[in-house]
Phi, psi and omega in degrees: 000126184255140176257131179264109181277139179255126181295132179280129179242132178291316178264165179302169182297175186299317183300310181293317179296319179294323178298314177299320181298313181295318180296315182296313180296325179293315182291322186271330188234302190294313182295312177302320179293319178298319178296324178300312180292324177295322179294326179293336180278357179287344175257158181291164180298323179296315179295320178300312183294319178295326181289311187280344179254008176301142185303320180292321180291316179298320178297322179290324175300311181300315181296316183296313181291321182295308181294323178295320180293315179298316179298320179293322177297314179300317179294324179297323181284302186282333174294321176296319178297317179295317178299321178299314180297318182292331183270317190267350184231146173249128182209164180292131181085015182298317180295326178293316179296320179297319178289328182295333180299325183275002182303317178300335176290321186274330184281132174302138186297327179295321178296318178298319180296318179295317180296315180295321178297318180294319183289319186262008174294160181305334177252015181278175183302318180260321184298332182295327179287323175290326179297326178295335178267002180083017181252125178254130184254302178298143179068026175224178177296330178298319179296321178297316180298320179296316179296317180291326176294321180299313185280344183261348184303314183301331182297318181288314182300313183286344175276322184275325187305309181294330178292318176296322180294325181273354182287124181287121182279358178296326179294322178293318180294321179295318179295324179294321180292336179273001174101007179286138177274175188299323179295318179294320179298318182291310187280339181262334185243307187283309186300316178300330181285326183262352183300317176301323178292323177296319178296321177298312178298320178299314181296319179294316179294321179295315180295320179296321182290326182299325183258009184288140180228306189301313184281345184264327189298333180276317187276345184280331184087341174056044178271120180305140179073356182235302185229031181261120182268164183297313179305325178293320178298321179297315178299319179299317178297320180294321179294335177269007181061025176264073185292324178296317178295319178297318179294324179296313179297317180295323180295316178296317178300319181295318181295312179298318180296317180296318180297314181296316180293325176297317179295319179295315180292326176295318177297320178297317180296318179295320180294315180296321179295318179295321179294322179293325180290329181272000000 
């Protein structure tokens, strides 16, 4: 006589859990996105094309993607360095620095934008020194990059930090005993292990920067064709009650963002798979 044992599950079965998952994702993500595209169809194809290919709109697309990409690259480099320091070294005030990393999550973006604008203005604490060199930060693309770097830094640090903590240092010690120098140990052992996490942090910081509004609108200066970001154009269209135009610009932004994030995540998956095989 055989007894059929039933696996104990803390959460409900797959069917019920999957149902809740689909409903939640539909209410929070799929339905709003679908409504966005439906709203964009309320205008004619000619109006849609004229709106999304307008010279001012195209300039804002270029600026948004360019500054977001640069900010994400900077965060990928320095965020990894910060995560390394927090994991591999013990120093006075370490917990304070660790908590400070999450400050952009807790601080309202508008407050961050005002603070950054004040600091980097030509008469600000930091901006005055750049002004003496003839470099202007606030109300330029440099200011936008700084704001986007500020809000995206925690994503990289928090993505890389747990991977570094779980990394077995025995491989590093073994490589050192075999005569490998520090550069070889890092690029041959450590970096391949943390690279997928760096890509994850990069993708999150990049995605966050693409839709940022509050911290950028103050420091950018909002000059058309120069420092005007896409979220600001969308808000402008909404204030003019041009909901179809706003939806059209947002839909194009969403499609481009999805394609770029898909490519980044695909690259991350290929890299992680290659690392597991080796």
